[in-house]
Structures are given as structure tokens and as C-alpha cells.
Coordinates of C-alpha atoms in Angstrom, one line a residue:
Chain M
E1 CA 7.5 -20.6 24.7
T2 CA 9.9 -17.9 23.7
G3 CA 13.2 -18.8 21.9
V4 CA 13.8 -15.1 21.5
T5 CA 14.5 -13.1 24.7
Q6 CA 14.6 -9.3 24.9
T7 CA 15.9 -7.1 27.7
P8 CA 14.9 -4.9 29.3
R9 CA 11.1 -5.2 28.9
H10 CA 10.6 -1.6 29.7
L11 CA 12.9 1.4 29.4
V12 CA 12.4 5.1 30.2
M13 CA 15.2 7.4 29.1
G14 CA 15.8 11.1 28.6
M15 CA 16.7 12.5 25.2
T16 CA 20.4 12.8 26.1
N17 CA 20.9 9.4 27.5
K18 CA 22.6 6.4 25.9
K19 CA 21.1 3.0 26.4
S20 CA 21.1 -0.4 24.6
L21 CA 18.4 -3.0 23.9
K22 CA 19.5 -6.6 23.9
C23 CA 18.1 -9.6 22.0
E24 CA 19.1 -13.2 22.3
Q25 CA 17.8 -16.1 20.4
H26 CA 18.2 -19.8 21.3
L27 CA 16.8 -21.3 18.1
G28 CA 20.0 -21.7 16.1
H29 CA 18.8 -19.2 13.6
N30 CA 21.1 -17.3 11.2
A31 CA 19.0 -14.2 10.6
M32 CA 17.9 -11.5 13.2
Y33 CA 15.7 -8.5 12.8
W34 CA 14.8 -5.3 14.6
Y35 CA 11.2 -3.9 14.2
K36 CA 9.5 -0.8 15.6
Q37 CA 5.9 -0.7 16.5
S38 CA 4.4 2.7 17.1
A39 CA 0.8 3.2 18.3
K40 CA -1.7 2.5 15.6
K41 CA 1.0 1.8 13.1
P42 CA 2.1 -1.5 11.5
L43 CA 5.3 -3.1 12.5
E44 CA 8.2 -1.4 10.7
L45 CA 11.3 -3.3 9.8
M46 CA 14.4 -1.4 10.9
F47 CA 17.4 -3.7 10.4
V48 CA 18.1 -7.2 9.1
Y49 CA 21.2 -9.2 10.0
S50 CA 22.2 -12.4 8.3
L51 CA 25.2 -14.4 9.8
E52 CA 26.2 -11.2 11.7
E53 CA 26.3 -9.1 8.6
R54 CA 23.8 -6.2 8.2
V55 CA 21.9 -6.9 5.0
E56 CA 19.1 -4.3 5.3
N57 CA 18.9 -0.9 6.8
N58 CA 15.4 0.5 6.3
S59 CA 16.3 4.3 6.3
V60 CA 16.6 4.3 10.0
P61 CA 18.1 7.5 11.7
S62 CA 21.7 7.2 12.9
R63 CA 20.6 7.7 16.5
F64 CA 19.7 4.0 16.3
S65 CA 22.9 1.8 15.9
P66 CA 22.5 -2.0 15.7
E67 CA 25.2 -4.5 16.5
C68 CA 25.3 -8.2 15.9
P69 CA 28.4 -9.8 17.6
N70 CA 27.3 -13.3 16.7
S71 CA 24.2 -15.0 15.3
S72 CA 22.6 -15.5 18.7
H73 CA 22.8 -11.9 19.9
L74 CA 21.6 -8.6 18.6
F75 CA 21.8 -5.1 20.2
L76 CA 20.2 -1.8 19.4
H77 CA 22.2 1.1 20.7
L78 CA 20.2 4.3 21.4
H79 CA 21.5 7.8 21.7
T80 CA 20.0 11.3 21.6
L81 CA 16.5 9.9 20.9
Q82 CA 13.5 12.0 20.2
P83 CA 10.0 11.7 21.8
E84 CA 8.6 10.2 18.6
D85 CA 11.0 7.3 19.1
S86 CA 8.8 6.1 22.0
A87 CA 7.5 2.7 20.8
L88 CA 7.6 -1.0 21.2
Y89 CA 10.8 -2.4 19.8
L90 CA 10.6 -6.0 18.7
C91 CA 13.4 -8.4 17.9
A92 CA 12.9 -11.5 15.7
S93 CA 14.9 -14.3 14.2
S94 CA 14.4 -16.8 11.4
P95 CA 16.5 -19.7 10.0
Q96 CA 17.8 -17.8 7.0
A97 CA 17.2 -14.3 5.7
G98 CA 17.1 -15.6 2.2
L99 CA 14.3 -18.1 2.7
N100 CA 10.6 -17.6 3.1
Q101 CA 10.2 -19.0 6.6
P102 CA 8.3 -17.6 9.6
Q103 CA 10.1 -15.2 11.9
H104 CA 10.0 -15.8 15.6
F105 CA 9.5 -12.7 17.8
G106 CA 10.6 -11.7 21.3
D107 CA 8.2 -10.0 23.7
G108 CA 9.6 -6.6 22.9
T109 CA 11.1 -3.6 24.8
R110 CA 8.6 -0.8 25.6
L111 CA 10.7 2.4 25.2
S112 CA 9.5 5.8 26.5
I113 CA 11.5 8.9 25.8
L114 CA 11.0 11.8 28.2
Chain P
D1 CA 1.2 4.3 1.6
Q2 CA 0.3 1.0 3.2
Q3 CA 0.9 -2.1 1.0
V4 CA -0.9 -4.4 3.5
K5 CA -4.2 -3.3 4.9
Q6 CA -6.4 -4.6 7.6
N7 CA -9.4 -2.4 7.3
S8 CA -11.3 -3.7 10.4
P9 CA -9.5 -2.6 13.6
S10 CA -11.7 -4.8 15.7
L11 CA -14.1 -7.7 15.5
S12 CA -16.4 -9.4 18.1
V13 CA -17.6 -12.9 17.6
Q14 CA -19.6 -15.3 19.8
E15 CA -17.8 -18.4 21.1
G16 CA -18.3 -21.4 18.8
R17 CA -19.0 -19.2 15.7
I18 CA -16.7 -18.5 12.9
S19 CA -14.2 -15.6 13.0
I20 CA -13.2 -14.1 9.6
L21 CA -10.3 -11.7 9.5
N22 CA -9.5 -9.9 6.3
C23 CA -6.4 -8.5 4.7
D24 CA -5.8 -6.7 1.4
Y25 CA -2.5 -6.0 -0.3
T26 CA -1.4 -3.9 -3.2
N27 CA 2.0 -5.4 -4.3
S28 CA 1.7 -8.3 -6.8
M29 CA 5.3 -9.2 -6.0
F30 CA 4.3 -10.6 -2.6
D31 CA 4.7 -14.3 -2.7
Y32 CA 4.2 -15.5 0.8
F33 CA 1.7 -14.5 3.4
L34 CA 1.5 -15.0 7.1
W35 CA -0.8 -14.5 10.1
Y36 CA 0.5 -13.7 13.5
K37 CA -1.4 -13.5 16.8
K38 CA -0.4 -11.1 19.6
Y39 CA -1.5 -11.2 23.2
P40 CA -0.9 -8.1 25.4
A41 CA 2.6 -7.7 26.7
E42 CA 3.8 -10.5 24.4
G43 CA 5.5 -10.6 21.0
P44 CA 3.6 -11.7 17.9
T45 CA 3.4 -15.5 17.5
F46 CA 3.3 -17.2 14.1
L47 CA -0.1 -18.8 13.4
I48 CA -0.3 -19.9 9.8
S49 CA 1.1 -19.1 6.4
I50 CA 0.3 -19.5 2.7
S51 CA 2.4 -19.5 -0.4
S52 CA 1.2 -17.6 -3.4
I53 CA 1.0 -20.8 -5.4
K54 CA -1.8 -22.0 -3.2
D55 CA -5.3 -20.6 -2.5
K56 CA -5.9 -22.4 0.8
N57 CA -4.0 -23.7 3.8
E58 CA -5.5 -25.3 6.8
D59 CA -4.1 -26.0 10.3
G60 CA -6.7 -27.3 12.8
R61 CA -9.2 -24.6 13.5
F62 CA -7.3 -22.1 11.4
T63 CA -7.7 -21.7 7.6
V64 CA -6.1 -19.1 5.4
F65 CA -7.6 -18.3 2.0
L66 CA -5.7 -16.4 -0.7
N67 CA -7.4 -14.7 -3.7
K68 CA -4.5 -13.4 -5.8
S69 CA -6.7 -11.8 -8.4
A70 CA -8.4 -9.7 -5.7
K71 CA -5.2 -9.3 -3.7
H72 CA -7.0 -10.5 -0.7
L73 CA -6.5 -13.0 2.0
S74 CA -8.6 -14.0 5.0
L75 CA -8.1 -16.0 8.1
H76 CA -11.0 -18.2 9.3
I77 CA -11.1 -19.5 12.8
V78 CA -13.7 -22.2 13.4
P79 CA -15.0 -22.7 16.1
S80 CA -13.8 -19.5 17.8
Q81 CA -12.8 -19.8 21.5
P82 CA -12.3 -17.2 24.2
G83 CA -8.5 -17.9 24.1
D84 CA -8.5 -16.7 20.5
S85 CA -9.1 -13.1 21.7
A86 CA -6.0 -11.3 20.6
V87 CA -4.7 -8.9 17.9
Y88 CA -4.2 -10.6 14.6
F89 CA -1.6 -9.3 12.1
C90 CA -1.4 -10.1 8.5
A91 CA 2.0 -9.9 6.9
A92 CA 3.3 -10.3 3.3
S93 CA 6.8 -11.2 2.3
V94 CA 8.8 -9.8 -0.6
D95 CA 12.3 -10.7 -1.7
T96 CA 14.6 -7.7 -1.8
S97 CA 18.0 -8.7 -3.2
G98 CA 18.0 -12.1 -1.5
T99 CA 16.5 -11.0 1.8
Y100 CA 12.9 -11.6 2.6
K101 CA 11.2 -8.6 4.1
Y102 CA 7.8 -8.7 5.9
I103 CA 5.3 -5.9 5.4
F104 CA 2.7 -5.9 8.2
G105 CA -0.8 -4.7 8.4
T106 CA -2.0 -2.6 11.4
G107 CA -3.8 -5.6 13.0
T108 CA -7.4 -6.6 13.9
R109 CA -8.4 -7.0 17.5
L110 CA -10.5 -10.1 17.9
K111 CA -12.7 -10.5 20.9
V112 CA -14.5 -13.9 21.3
L113 CA -17.4 -13.6 23.7
A114 CA -18.2 -16.5 26.0

């Protein structure tokens, strides 16, 4: 079961392209997250949104631009990425950002930068 | 500087035996710990959690033990089944100004041999 859906599942783009990753959750959660997982590295938190307001920006370069139009949708806009940005990007949601409750993950977007 | 460490990248166990996955952490402010399981091409799935006020939590075949003095937690799977073969991530939660952040380990790949 996946209450968190990410599209596309795979994305190949050049360094000068602009693309967007999409995440949608059907769990009625109020908090959404973007994570990056590079090879042989732990998941790294990128952004946290609570009720559509960004509450955490984990020193992420400006070439990554998140957008949360409502509590069910989260986007990650990408532009002028670097080869080291190739990674698995995971979206997650949880009931509240301020409560210790498990986060639910999507299946991720595998991003390759040429 | 990793705050959550899973020092065994892989583990092989015979079906029916016990699997023990270990996790160490350095930050004494962590107050909630989780284990996630990840199959290939899927996102992490929440497995079990434990609050820092407890030292054990059990859910069916899965038990998590927390040793706060040693800053160590472990996940026991008994009996192990071939379907348990996956990558297991340990995560610790810390409150940063009202938002809970997860810090993940690098994962342990468990292979259960039939």
C-alpha cells in the first residue's frame, strides 16, 4: 500500500534543464518532507512543510526549490543541477511535524543528471 | 559526522533463526527511534518504533531494544523469513524548534536464506 505517490519514478535530465518532481499524499497528513538518498549515504532531510508552510530548510542549494500548494501536494523544482545531484529523491508525510509519529514514504524518483 | 550508525552493511541469516540488526547513536537528545524496511524500487516502510522512556517494544516477530546508557538499539526478528530480506534503516528523531527531524543510518542489508 502506498498513501504517498511520487512521479515520475525515473528522470534523466541535462544540467541546463528545468524539471519538477511531484508528490501527493492521500493520508490526510499535515506535514510533508523531501529527502535525498545518494549511493552509500544515509537519507538526508532536505525540506519540511507543515500545513503548507516551510518549517525546515536543511542547507539545500537554491537549485532545488520546493513548493507546497496544499497539504496533499509537494513539488521539488529542479534547475541547473550538477552531476552530484544524481540520487533517489524520497517524499514522506506524517500527521503533524510537531509530533513524534512515523513518516510514510513514497517510492521515490530516481534522478540522473547527465 | 554521522549521528546514527549502522556498522554492519550486510547480514545473512538462515530461515527460522534470529536476525539481529544493530544501530548506535551519538546524540543523547534523541528521544524516539524507528526502524524502516526497504525493498528494491520501493520507499522505506515503517516497521517498529520505541520511545526513549522504554527499553523494549515488541510487535509480532519484531522486537526493538533500546540501551540508552550505551546509546545502542537493536532490532530482533524471530523467526526470520525469506520475505524479510530487505535493507533495514535505523532512524532517530530529534525536536528542532517544534519540528521533529529524523536522522537515518546507512542501512543494513539482510538476506534470509531458505
